[in-house]
XYZ file of C-alpha atoms in Angstrom:
750
model
C 141.527 224.948 -165.796
C 142.818 227.090 -168.634
C 140.798 227.882 -171.691
C 143.110 225.845 -173.873
C 142.726 222.657 -171.848
C 141.072 219.633 -173.294
C 138.120 218.292 -171.345
C 138.618 214.845 -169.900
C 136.317 212.259 -171.402
C 135.979 208.607 -170.566
C 134.302 206.771 -167.724
C 137.525 205.835 -165.927
C 138.880 209.376 -166.055
C 135.603 210.854 -164.793
C 135.328 208.287 -161.995
C 138.929 208.826 -160.961
C 138.539 212.593 -161.056
C 135.388 212.565 -158.932
C 136.948 210.199 -156.404
C 140.087 212.319 -156.100
C 137.981 215.440 -155.467
C 135.603 213.705 -153.021
C 138.089 211.439 -151.305
C 136.318 210.738 -148.045
C 132.960 210.317 -149.753
C 134.414 207.743 -152.187
C 136.081 205.769 -149.385
C 132.937 205.966 -147.243
C 130.700 204.750 -150.080
C 133.003 201.796 -150.728
C 133.132 200.796 -147.056
C 129.352 201.171 -146.796
C 128.897 199.027 -149.919
C 131.122 196.251 -148.530
C 129.393 196.300 -145.122
C 125.887 196.356 -146.645
C 126.735 193.517 -149.065
C 128.077 191.381 -146.229
C 125.105 192.226 -144.011
C 122.549 191.411 -146.701
C 124.340 188.179 -147.540
C 124.418 187.146 -143.886
C 120.740 187.955 -143.426
C 119.661 186.206 -146.623
C 121.822 183.111 -146.141
C 123.247 181.117 -149.017
C 121.166 178.646 -151.013
C 123.349 175.850 -152.381
C 122.808 173.858 -155.544
C 120.436 170.920 -154.979
C 121.227 167.422 -156.192
C 118.236 167.527 -158.551
C 119.590 170.674 -160.207
C 123.171 169.457 -160.700
C 122.587 167.697 -164.010
C 119.983 167.239 -166.672
C 118.970 163.884 -168.156
C 118.331 160.706 -166.180
C 120.421 161.788 -163.215
C 118.185 164.845 -162.823
C 115.006 162.786 -163.238
C 116.092 160.300 -160.568
C 117.024 163.044 -158.095
C 113.707 164.790 -158.776
C 111.694 161.612 -158.051
C 113.510 161.161 -154.737
C 113.103 164.825 -153.813
C 109.402 164.993 -154.744
C 108.717 161.830 -152.765
C 110.353 163.392 -149.709
C 112.742 160.465 -149.374
C 116.009 161.056 -147.555
C 118.504 158.539 -148.895
C 120.777 157.508 -146.038
C 124.538 157.290 -146.346
C 125.346 153.638 -147.011
C 128.382 152.003 -145.390
C 130.125 148.718 -146.135
C 132.575 146.661 -144.086
C 134.897 144.460 -146.156
C 135.867 141.202 -144.432
C 138.619 139.457 -146.381
C 141.018 136.602 -145.754
C 144.559 138.013 -145.880
C 146.250 134.831 -147.104
C 143.245 133.169 -148.725
C 143.186 130.273 -146.272
C 139.832 131.240 -144.756
C 136.554 131.116 -146.662
C 133.350 132.971 -145.850
C 131.750 129.671 -144.832
C 134.420 128.879 -142.228
C 133.479 129.281 -138.534
C 136.252 131.819 -137.847
C 135.042 133.947 -140.766
C 131.426 133.689 -139.608
C 132.496 134.724 -136.113
C 134.170 137.843 -137.502
C 131.026 138.743 -139.469
C 128.927 138.344 -136.314
C 131.358 140.490 -134.336
C 131.174 143.250 -136.970
C 127.359 143.191 -136.968
C 127.213 143.382 -133.159
C 129.880 146.116 -132.958
C 128.330 148.515 -135.480
C 124.803 147.891 -134.171
C 125.920 148.659 -130.620
C 127.031 152.184 -131.594
C 123.397 153.246 -132.031
C 124.397 155.227 -135.146
C 123.378 152.663 -137.775
C 120.293 150.969 -139.134
C 119.366 148.127 -141.518
C 122.474 146.050 -140.826
C 122.654 143.062 -143.187
C 125.035 140.106 -143.278
C 126.676 138.745 -146.444
C 124.817 135.466 -145.910
C 121.471 137.252 -146.250
C 122.419 139.539 -149.144
C 124.732 137.000 -150.845
C 127.536 139.576 -150.973
C 130.291 136.946 -150.993
C 132.987 137.109 -153.665
C 133.298 134.389 -156.309
C 136.496 133.040 -154.726
C 134.753 132.896 -151.347
C 137.461 134.785 -149.460
C 135.729 138.203 -149.262
C 132.345 139.279 -147.902
C 130.470 142.525 -147.213
C 128.483 143.617 -144.174
C 126.224 146.504 -145.232
C 124.264 149.090 -143.248
C 122.981 152.672 -143.381
C 123.875 155.613 -141.175
C 121.030 157.169 -139.193
C 120.158 160.820 -139.856
C 120.789 163.047 -142.861
C 123.317 161.783 -145.381
C 124.920 165.230 -145.757
C 126.079 165.197 -142.132
C 126.756 161.457 -141.780
C 130.507 162.052 -141.863
C 130.232 163.871 -138.546
C 128.635 160.823 -136.867
C 130.606 157.937 -138.339
C 133.630 158.115 -135.982
C 132.171 155.687 -133.333
C 131.360 153.181 -136.079
C 134.878 153.359 -137.518
C 136.367 152.811 -134.060
C 134.082 149.815 -133.495
C 135.234 148.231 -136.767
C 138.878 148.875 -135.837
C 138.385 147.025 -132.532
C 136.973 144.016 -134.375
C 139.970 144.104 -136.733
C 142.326 143.859 -133.735
C 140.524 140.711 -132.574
C 140.825 138.944 -135.962
C 144.401 139.294 -137.184
C 144.099 136.705 -139.967
C 141.339 138.757 -141.623
C 141.285 142.185 -143.175
C 138.335 144.157 -141.788
C 137.919 147.637 -143.292
C 135.042 150.115 -143.639
C 134.157 152.230 -146.663
C 131.091 154.189 -147.698
C 129.634 157.636 -148.146
C 130.007 158.688 -144.513
C 133.501 157.258 -143.946
C 134.796 158.747 -147.205
C 133.279 162.101 -146.298
C 135.042 162.067 -142.911
C 138.350 160.888 -144.346
C 138.395 163.577 -147.026
C 137.376 166.303 -144.606
C 140.122 165.287 -142.189
C 142.776 164.917 -144.859
C 141.975 167.797 -147.186
C 139.714 170.253 -145.391
C 142.686 171.953 -143.756
C 144.628 171.564 -147.002
C 142.195 173.822 -148.872
C 142.046 176.362 -146.080
C 145.825 176.591 -145.911
C 145.982 177.092 -149.672
C 143.397 179.869 -149.584
C 144.931 181.582 -146.560
C 148.530 181.316 -147.810
C 147.606 182.972 -151.119
C 147.266 186.392 -149.437
C 150.696 186.462 -147.724
C 152.330 185.143 -150.913
C 150.752 187.954 -152.951
C 151.741 190.512 -150.296
C 155.340 189.277 -150.274
C 155.654 189.621 -154.051
C 154.104 193.092 -153.942
C 156.600 194.130 -151.256
C 159.414 193.124 -153.578
C 157.761 194.890 -156.529
C 157.078 198.174 -154.698
C 159.613 198.111 -151.884
C 157.103 199.871 -149.610
C 154.599 198.372 -147.163
C 151.744 200.845 -147.774
C 151.969 200.519 -151.571
C 152.014 196.722 -151.261
C 149.046 196.636 -148.875
C 146.730 198.637 -151.150
C 146.221 195.930 -153.845
C 145.739 193.220 -151.223
C 143.262 195.382 -149.283
C 141.260 196.105 -152.433
C 141.178 192.418 -153.411
C 140.100 191.297 -149.924
C 137.310 193.888 -149.643
C 136.102 192.985 -153.157
C 136.012 189.309 -152.139
C 134.165 190.119 -148.888
C 131.537 192.161 -150.740
C 131.103 189.447 -153.362
C 130.630 186.770 -150.707
C 127.740 188.808 -149.339
C 126.259 189.362 -152.795
C 126.526 185.623 -153.518
C 124.198 184.979 -150.586
C 121.586 187.330 -152.016
C 121.936 186.104 -155.610
C 121.855 182.444 -154.521
C 118.099 182.781 -153.937
C 117.766 183.232 -157.708
C 120.709 181.072 -158.856
C 121.996 178.647 -156.196
C 125.696 178.769 -155.328
C 128.160 176.153 -154.029
C 131.413 175.677 -152.110
C 133.265 175.143 -155.390
C 131.968 178.460 -156.725
C 133.142 180.112 -153.527
C 136.680 178.704 -153.913
C 136.883 179.767 -157.557
C 135.607 183.224 -156.632
C 138.366 183.592 -154.016
C 140.996 182.534 -156.543
C 139.796 184.832 -159.332
C 139.049 187.711 -156.962
C 142.537 187.742 -155.503
C 144.130 187.501 -158.953
C 142.209 190.290 -160.689
C 141.842 192.491 -157.592
C 145.598 192.614 -157.098
C 146.276 192.945 -160.831
C 143.933 195.878 -161.408
C 145.240 197.788 -158.423
C 148.812 196.998 -159.449
C 148.272 198.393 -162.956
C 146.760 201.603 -161.582
C 149.283 202.141 -158.799
C 152.342 201.475 -160.941
C 151.186 203.991 -163.553
C 150.593 206.647 -160.886
C 154.056 206.069 -159.426
C 155.626 206.097 -162.866
C 154.151 209.488 -163.692
C 155.318 210.949 -160.369
C 158.827 209.647 -161.018
C 158.685 211.368 -164.415
C 158.235 214.715 -162.639
C 154.443 215.087 -162.515
C 152.840 216.456 -159.402
C 150.643 214.056 -157.423
C 147.359 215.431 -158.806
C 148.515 215.201 -162.415
C 149.976 211.732 -161.956
C 146.696 210.497 -160.524
C 144.714 212.053 -163.371
C 146.939 210.384 -165.962
C 146.666 207.025 -164.213
C 142.866 207.336 -164.167
C 142.704 208.162 -167.871
C 145.118 205.427 -168.962
C 145.344 202.452 -166.638
C 141.812 203.090 -165.374
C 140.470 202.828 -168.906
C 142.496 199.648 -169.544
C 141.070 198.149 -166.329
C 137.487 198.813 -167.455
C 138.089 197.294 -170.896
C 139.821 194.296 -169.350
C 137.208 193.882 -166.607
C 134.271 193.938 -169.010
C 136.051 191.416 -171.247
C 136.740 189.104 -168.301
C 133.097 189.387 -167.186
C 131.908 188.451 -170.672
C 134.231 185.442 -170.710
C 132.996 184.300 -167.298
C 129.401 184.689 -168.484
C 130.154 181.932 -170.987
C 129.793 179.414 -168.134
C 126.113 180.327 -167.884
C 125.542 178.566 -171.221
C 126.654 175.120 -170.017
C 123.348 174.244 -168.371
C 125.365 172.716 -165.519
C 124.386 174.202 -162.160
C 127.938 173.979 -160.768
C 129.408 175.779 -163.784
C 126.694 178.415 -163.742
C 127.430 179.108 -160.078
C 131.185 179.365 -160.748
C 130.633 181.660 -163.727
C 128.285 184.015 -161.913
C 130.450 184.169 -158.767
C 133.580 184.898 -160.840
C 131.779 187.511 -162.917
C 130.573 189.278 -159.782
C 133.973 189.433 -158.077
C 135.638 190.754 -161.250
C 132.973 193.441 -161.609
C 133.320 194.477 -157.939
C 137.137 194.568 -158.165
C 136.946 196.605 -161.376
C 134.592 199.179 -159.841
C 136.736 199.422 -156.730
C 139.895 199.961 -158.798
C 138.523 202.980 -160.652
C 136.668 204.545 -157.690
C 138.010 203.951 -154.200
C 141.627 203.429 -155.306
C 142.043 206.968 -156.736
C 140.515 208.331 -153.532
C 142.966 206.386 -151.370
C 145.930 207.458 -153.511
C 144.771 211.070 -153.290
C 144.464 210.798 -149.502
C 147.835 209.136 -149.085
C 149.815 211.219 -151.549
C 153.545 210.694 -150.914
C 152.680 208.591 -147.871
C 152.037 205.681 -150.243
C 155.825 205.270 -150.063
C 155.744 204.758 -146.293
C 157.196 201.602 -144.801
C 160.180 201.364 -147.129
C 161.934 197.997 -146.950
C 165.638 198.774 -146.291
C 167.090 196.054 -148.493
C 164.587 196.777 -151.279
C 165.459 200.388 -151.917
C 164.040 201.595 -155.166
C 166.429 201.801 -158.032
C 166.114 205.061 -159.892
C 165.288 204.627 -163.497
C 165.006 206.990 -166.387
C 161.495 208.291 -165.779
C 159.660 205.844 -167.985
C 160.764 202.847 -165.884
C 161.826 200.822 -168.889
C 162.968 197.267 -168.238
C 166.518 196.558 -169.344
C 165.806 192.845 -169.805
C 162.766 193.387 -172.010
C 164.499 196.197 -173.868
C 167.182 193.686 -174.880
C 164.590 191.036 -175.782
C 162.542 193.514 -177.818
C 165.612 194.654 -179.711
C 166.138 191.117 -180.988
C 162.441 190.459 -181.608
C 161.879 193.649 -183.599
C 165.128 193.178 -185.535
C 163.882 189.810 -186.867
C 160.099 189.709 -186.398
C 159.532 186.903 -188.935
C 162.005 184.608 -187.209
C 160.513 185.526 -183.813
C 156.969 184.691 -184.948
C 158.008 181.388 -186.542
C 160.079 180.247 -183.550
C 157.625 181.355 -180.826
C 154.473 180.185 -182.611
C 156.171 176.934 -183.638
C 157.220 176.265 -180.040
C 153.705 176.913 -178.716
C 152.127 174.719 -181.408
C 154.567 171.932 -180.529
C 153.644 172.301 -176.853
C 149.952 172.243 -177.801
C 150.281 169.100 -179.979
C 149.626 166.544 -177.187
C 146.220 168.165 -176.622
C 144.971 166.479 -179.814
C 144.882 163.200 -177.874
C 143.251 164.595 -174.745
C 141.220 162.091 -172.725
C 138.752 163.554 -170.253
C 136.782 161.783 -167.537
C 135.552 162.169 -163.995
C 138.468 160.890 -161.942
C 137.966 157.738 -159.919
C 138.915 157.652 -156.248
C 142.315 156.080 -156.894
C 143.051 158.559 -159.706
C 142.020 161.513 -157.559
C 143.999 160.582 -154.452
C 146.490 157.885 -155.469
C 147.672 155.779 -152.527
C 147.819 158.723 -150.136
C 144.825 157.485 -148.108
C 144.172 154.000 -146.641
C 140.543 154.221 -147.756
C 141.711 154.275 -151.395
C 143.260 150.836 -150.892
C 139.986 149.635 -149.367
C 138.140 151.033 -152.402
C 140.440 149.084 -154.738
C 140.058 145.846 -152.748
C 136.257 146.081 -152.792
C 136.312 146.711 -156.540
C 138.613 143.738 -157.141
C 136.461 141.364 -155.101
C 133.087 142.838 -156.109
C 133.441 144.655 -159.471
C 131.265 147.764 -159.377
C 130.163 147.051 -155.827
C 131.615 150.251 -154.371
C 129.697 152.442 -156.849
C 126.701 150.508 -158.194
C 124.213 151.856 -160.675
C 121.034 152.941 -158.903
C 117.707 152.464 -160.668
C 115.004 154.669 -159.130
C 111.670 153.040 -159.989
C 108.506 155.121 -159.554
C 105.084 153.477 -160.048
C 101.455 154.154 -159.197
C 101.552 150.990 -157.086
C 105.035 149.629 -156.497
C 103.568 146.352 -155.144
C 101.418 145.706 -158.196
C 101.966 142.240 -159.697
C 103.215 143.495 -163.052
C 105.652 145.936 -161.376
C 107.058 143.248 -159.068
C 107.392 140.892 -162.026
C 109.219 143.563 -164.030
C 111.590 144.239 -161.118
C 112.401 140.523 -160.831
C 112.897 140.319 -164.589
C 115.189 143.371 -164.503
C 117.305 141.791 -161.756
C 117.686 138.570 -163.764
C 118.470 140.242 -167.102
C 120.946 142.695 -165.574
C 123.131 139.674 -164.796
C 122.364 137.538 -167.872
C 123.107 140.475 -170.203
C 126.652 140.726 -168.827
C 126.119 144.228 -167.409
C 126.475 142.939 -163.839
C 127.733 139.901 -161.973
C 125.379 140.671 -159.084
C 124.156 140.600 -156.489
C 121.381 142.995 -157.545
C 119.724 144.434 -154.429
C 116.155 145.812 -154.392
C 114.788 148.050 -151.629
C 111.120 149.085 -151.567
C 109.536 152.178 -150.073
C 105.905 151.054 -150.039
C 104.566 154.329 -148.661
C 106.144 156.380 -151.460
C 105.655 153.759 -154.225
C 109.341 153.932 -155.040
C 111.872 151.131 -155.415
C 115.656 151.389 -155.439
C 117.566 148.780 -157.458
C 121.331 148.633 -156.869
C 123.286 147.034 -159.717
C 127.079 146.509 -159.421
C 128.436 147.233 -162.888
C 130.942 145.048 -164.694
C 134.052 147.179 -165.127
C 134.109 148.550 -161.589
C 136.475 151.492 -161.383
C 137.308 151.244 -165.108
C 134.901 153.951 -166.269
C 135.048 152.910 -169.926
C 133.948 149.329 -169.178
C 131.508 150.447 -166.484
C 130.057 152.964 -168.942
C 129.455 150.191 -171.482
C 127.691 148.154 -168.776
C 125.540 151.189 -167.936
C 124.569 151.542 -171.603
C 123.416 147.910 -171.618
C 121.187 148.577 -168.624
C 119.735 151.745 -170.125
C 119.395 150.650 -173.758
C 118.697 146.900 -173.518
C 117.717 145.617 -170.080
C 115.400 148.427 -168.951
C 113.294 148.707 -172.153
C 112.739 144.930 -172.149
C 111.646 144.784 -168.505
C 110.561 147.899 -166.638
C 109.844 149.683 -169.904
C 106.975 147.309 -170.681
C 104.881 148.449 -167.681
C 102.669 151.511 -168.166
C 103.122 154.380 -165.708
C 106.551 153.264 -164.519
C 109.522 155.639 -164.499
C 112.948 154.053 -164.049
C 115.820 156.536 -164.513
C 119.272 155.097 -163.780
C 121.667 157.152 -161.692
C 124.760 156.425 -159.558
C 128.418 157.403 -159.784
C 129.066 156.064 -163.299
C 125.741 157.424 -164.606
C 126.434 160.872 -163.146
C 129.872 160.900 -164.756
C 128.427 159.915 -168.136
C 125.536 162.387 -168.001
C 127.902 165.157 -166.899
C 130.299 164.469 -169.773
C 127.478 164.272 -172.334
C 126.067 167.593 -171.200
C 129.510 169.169 -171.028
C 130.389 168.087 -174.567
C 127.102 169.501 -175.817
C 127.846 172.894 -174.256
C 131.420 173.271 -175.549
C 130.526 174.757 -178.947
C 128.050 177.423 -177.716
C 130.334 178.455 -174.825
C 133.417 178.717 -177.065
C 131.469 180.661 -179.690
C 129.970 183.062 -177.137
C 133.289 183.842 -175.458
C 135.274 184.264 -178.694
C 132.658 186.361 -180.512
C 131.982 188.742 -177.612
C 135.659 189.099 -176.740
C 136.322 189.947 -180.395
C 133.559 192.573 -180.447
C 134.766 194.182 -177.202
C 138.335 194.424 -178.490
C 137.072 195.825 -181.791
C 135.013 198.524 -180.090
C 137.658 199.327 -177.474
C 140.562 199.766 -179.913
C 138.691 200.585 -183.174
C 140.953 198.131 -184.980
C 139.944 194.958 -186.775
C 143.555 193.803 -186.734
C 144.017 194.191 -182.967
C 140.747 192.309 -182.339
C 141.763 189.389 -184.576
C 145.319 189.102 -183.256
C 144.105 189.203 -179.635
C 141.770 186.246 -180.266
C 144.394 184.223 -182.153
C 147.068 184.792 -179.499
C 144.658 183.861 -176.705
C 143.666 180.653 -178.478
C 147.334 179.804 -178.961
C 147.966 180.336 -175.244
C 145.003 178.128 -174.276
C 146.121 175.417 -176.717
C 149.627 175.361 -175.241
C 148.137 175.043 -171.755
C 146.030 172.075 -172.848
C 149.166 170.478 -174.299
C 151.061 170.858 -171.017
C 148.188 169.336 -169.032
C 147.949 166.319 -171.348
C 151.721 165.811 -171.388
C 152.029 165.919 -167.590
C 148.809 164.376 -166.261
C 147.797 162.046 -169.100
C 151.137 160.912 -170.538
C 153.073 161.353 -167.304
C 155.939 163.433 -168.746
C 157.523 165.053 -165.712
C 154.549 163.996 -163.593
C 156.795 163.113 -160.649
C 157.772 166.787 -160.367
C 154.203 167.726 -159.411
C 153.138 164.449 -157.766
C 150.803 163.378 -160.572
C 151.956 159.846 -161.399
C 149.412 157.388 -162.735
C 146.483 159.749 -163.312
C 146.189 159.044 -167.034
C 143.384 161.522 -167.796
C 142.254 165.129 -167.496
C 139.312 165.771 -165.185
C 136.328 166.311 -167.466
C 135.282 169.800 -166.318
C 138.753 171.345 -166.549
C 139.216 172.097 -170.308
C 136.061 174.205 -170.566
C 136.695 175.848 -167.192
C 140.276 176.726 -168.166
C 139.216 178.105 -171.535
C 136.753 180.527 -169.970
C 139.038 181.570 -167.101
C 142.174 181.922 -169.238
C 140.447 183.760 -172.049
C 139.296 186.278 -169.500
C 142.472 186.618 -167.444
C 144.830 186.792 -170.429
C 142.927 189.856 -171.622
C 144.347 191.688 -168.595
C 147.820 191.702 -170.059
C 146.734 192.121 -173.655
C 144.559 195.165 -172.993
C 147.165 196.731 -170.733
C 150.056 196.309 -173.194
C 148.112 197.241 -176.343
C 146.608 200.295 -174.598
C 150.113 201.513 -173.844
C 151.231 200.887 -177.418
C 148.212 202.730 -178.766
C 148.794 205.594 -176.361
C 152.383 205.980 -177.620
C 151.214 205.772 -181.244
C 148.654 208.535 -180.695
C 151.387 210.711 -179.243
C 153.266 210.649 -182.544
C 155.681 207.730 -182.223
C 156.188 205.355 -185.121
C 154.506 201.975 -184.778
C 157.839 200.260 -184.113
C 158.812 202.807 -181.460
C 155.336 202.602 -179.932
C 155.616 198.810 -179.676
C 158.997 199.051 -177.976
C 157.785 201.765 -175.605
C 154.537 199.965 -174.774
C 156.111 196.581 -174.058
C 159.172 197.695 -172.073
C 157.297 200.227 -169.942
C 154.605 197.688 -169.011
C 157.030 194.794 -168.560
C 157.563 195.461 -164.861
C 153.835 195.591 -164.108
C 153.005 192.571 -166.246
C 155.870 190.599 -164.722
C 154.810 191.464 -161.159
C 151.163 190.646 -161.911
C 152.126 187.373 -163.598
C 154.402 186.308 -160.744
C 151.562 186.909 -158.266
C 149.075 184.937 -160.357
C 151.520 182.077 -160.966
C 152.374 181.908 -157.254
C 148.716 181.908 -156.164
C 147.695 179.308 -158.743
C 150.763 177.172 -158.013
C 149.622 176.895 -154.377
C 146.576 174.990 -155.620
C 148.938 172.838 -157.659
C 150.418 171.549 -154.405
C 147.124 170.084 -153.137
C 146.728 166.321 -152.930
C 143.555 166.157 -155.019
C 144.549 165.636 -158.646
C 141.663 167.728 -159.996
C 142.828 170.737 -157.962
C 146.447 170.015 -158.876
C 145.513 170.005 -162.570
C 143.646 173.294 -162.194
C 146.564 174.947 -160.367
C 149.229 173.717 -162.792
C 147.091 174.638 -165.806
C 146.380 178.173 -164.628
C 149.978 178.790 -163.534
C 151.423 177.490 -166.828
C 148.962 179.533 -168.881
C 149.714 182.811 -167.103
C 153.457 182.191 -167.405
C 153.195 181.506 -171.143
C 150.900 184.474 -171.635
C 153.078 187.004 -169.812
C 156.327 185.918 -171.470
C 156.108 184.251 -174.893
C 152.776 185.761 -175.930
C 153.084 189.363 -174.658
C 156.894 189.627 -174.734
C 157.649 187.973 -178.073
C 154.661 187.085 -180.275
C 152.572 190.229 -179.727
C 155.370 192.731 -180.528
C 156.665 190.598 -183.412
C 153.217 190.299 -185.024
C 152.492 194.007 -184.537
C 155.893 194.902 -186.008
C 155.157 192.811 -189.100
C 151.724 194.396 -189.516
C 152.989 197.966 -189.088
C 150.309 200.565 -189.808
C 147.851 197.771 -190.595
C 147.577 197.280 -186.830
C 145.142 200.193 -186.772
C 143.098 199.098 -189.805
C 139.335 199.533 -189.576
C 137.167 199.115 -192.721
C 135.061 202.138 -193.559
C 131.849 200.167 -193.233
C 132.707 199.532 -189.560
C 133.019 203.244 -188.766
C 129.372 203.267 -187.713
C 130.165 201.038 -184.738
C 130.089 202.702 -181.294
C 133.406 204.325 -180.404
C 134.613 203.025 -177.048
C 138.216 204.082 -177.578
C 139.854 206.407 -175.148
C 142.586 208.765 -176.292
C 144.744 208.549 -173.234
C 147.252 211.122 -174.334
C 144.583 213.770 -174.743
C 142.974 212.951 -171.430
C 146.239 213.012 -169.607
C 146.792 216.709 -170.270
C 143.360 217.774 -169.118
C 143.487 220.158 -166.233
C 147.225 219.786 -165.614
C 149.884 222.370 -165.157
C 152.679 220.000 -166.154
C 152.499 219.255 -169.878
C 152.207 215.623 -170.745
C 152.271 215.995 -174.506
C 155.554 217.398 -175.625
C 155.833 219.881 -178.426
C 155.601 218.351 -181.850
C 153.735 215.237 -180.724
C 150.547 214.383 -182.581
C 147.356 213.854 -180.604
C 143.995 212.858 -181.990
C 141.221 214.626 -180.105
């Protein structure tokens, strides 16, 4: 290195330089890390979130009572027996014969216990044409779906013998089996197809097999390492299957993106005439730095989920944070080593019909050059039109309705069991998902406790919260009673929620609440939905504030510009708002719902808005940091602000477009699933990335920066004391090179 060279500074540049010099060591360390992480995770095993930790409030209290008492609640099953034409009543001999046949058939399987007839439990509908046979599955409720098949077959045989009646089974075990059969493979196909889709797009983008395989390989190894680490971390913070799926989705997206940014910059510099060593050094100092800034910002955004207090969200946030951090480290360490080892061989496996078109060194996009010409010629008009369009798209979000989706909303009519669910709810409102009162007393058989239970049963019906029958089951040994109350409103969560409030606020205090030493939290499907929504609403403000404030501070420190920090936050919020608007328009109002198979949903799943905000705020920083870093780099090299904007946007357009297409394609796969909650997540993520990579980064960002001019780099004097995390890419790029990167006359701040 000559005496006039500038020393490279910056974590990314140092990491890239070390890796390039110690290629085999860097690759070996990465492989060892992945293997050790997987080995430790396998040895430790994964601890999943317990039911008692899922929610706070009454749902948590009820689960804790059951867990502390050592009670294993069995999976309850119900067989609906219903006259098809209404001619038969439950009291008719033919109907009674069918009930007896059902009882004998399910009991003969040896898989059930506590079989009860509708004549004992009084589970006969008001019109007399429907009745319920109820029983529990033997064994653990979590695995009941694996043992319910013989029972389902037995019920089907009885149905064949009684053609005038409708005989159908529904319950925890049968729903578990049905969903696993129908959608277990669906999820696996979606996860497995994401990799070939990403690889196919990368082949088109690079035109070479080796170059396309590198990002996919990095993403997969990052995901494998994170899966191992999740097992270890789960002993401190339990994980879940949902967190695992989200981790796979985020890991593939950012892993491919980071590697794509790095690799495209290295190739670009080599096409501009740099030797391989110089090109790699420039890529490390520029794209590597942008990856670190982006990765830290994404990690901070994901950490926002830890403030929800919801175990499922905390698991998703931590898993996502970990995979982003692993992918970021891999991008700035092992990737430079692999590129140094491969050299020109990264171009191996050229696709004949995708021969690379030679461009003018800086790989500027003709399409975006034309767009930018118009945008920068009339920046005011561009801002007004683009921002106005996004605000119009976001407008429907003002009427957003969120709720936990009911079975028919989640799956529509795609499964026969959904029709059974609807029939049970019509005949026995609330019967398919009753409220469950978990009563804990010092002596559950004490006279005053038994009197209070009887009083509760009577008032639950007289208050209008339930039409009955209210079923009470005692566990004398544990001094616990379970009271099952079908709620008026059934599958209508608004009405059922009002019935639940009556039980909690009126009936319980006047009955069970009068007995000292009695705990009586109310749980069940409707209660869990309500408690989840209440807790989620309470966490929105702190999560939003945390993510926005820390993202602002990171952008401020990374670019030393108050203006860039503010505009990045505003543009991200605009992108998120537009995404919310699209979700409400499609899934709540049904505009264009038939195009994505979302007819009749009528609501947004309650967890999605907060989840999308955190994920999108993090992922959109990828593009923002990458584009603004390139603009800043050009500005430091002496270009005018307008020229720097044009250069930064058009030279990154190819990378951003490729990265966006991959993300949109991967997320869109989840939009094809049958579950409406997953469909909403996929459509929301895909729409957001598309908006962000086109309207936001291609139109609004350059137009706003053009209007601001030199004010883009404004930093008040009193903020000069802040830590300087900027990285002068132009200066770093020339360090130790024989091919000049900074041309004569260009200004560089050192």
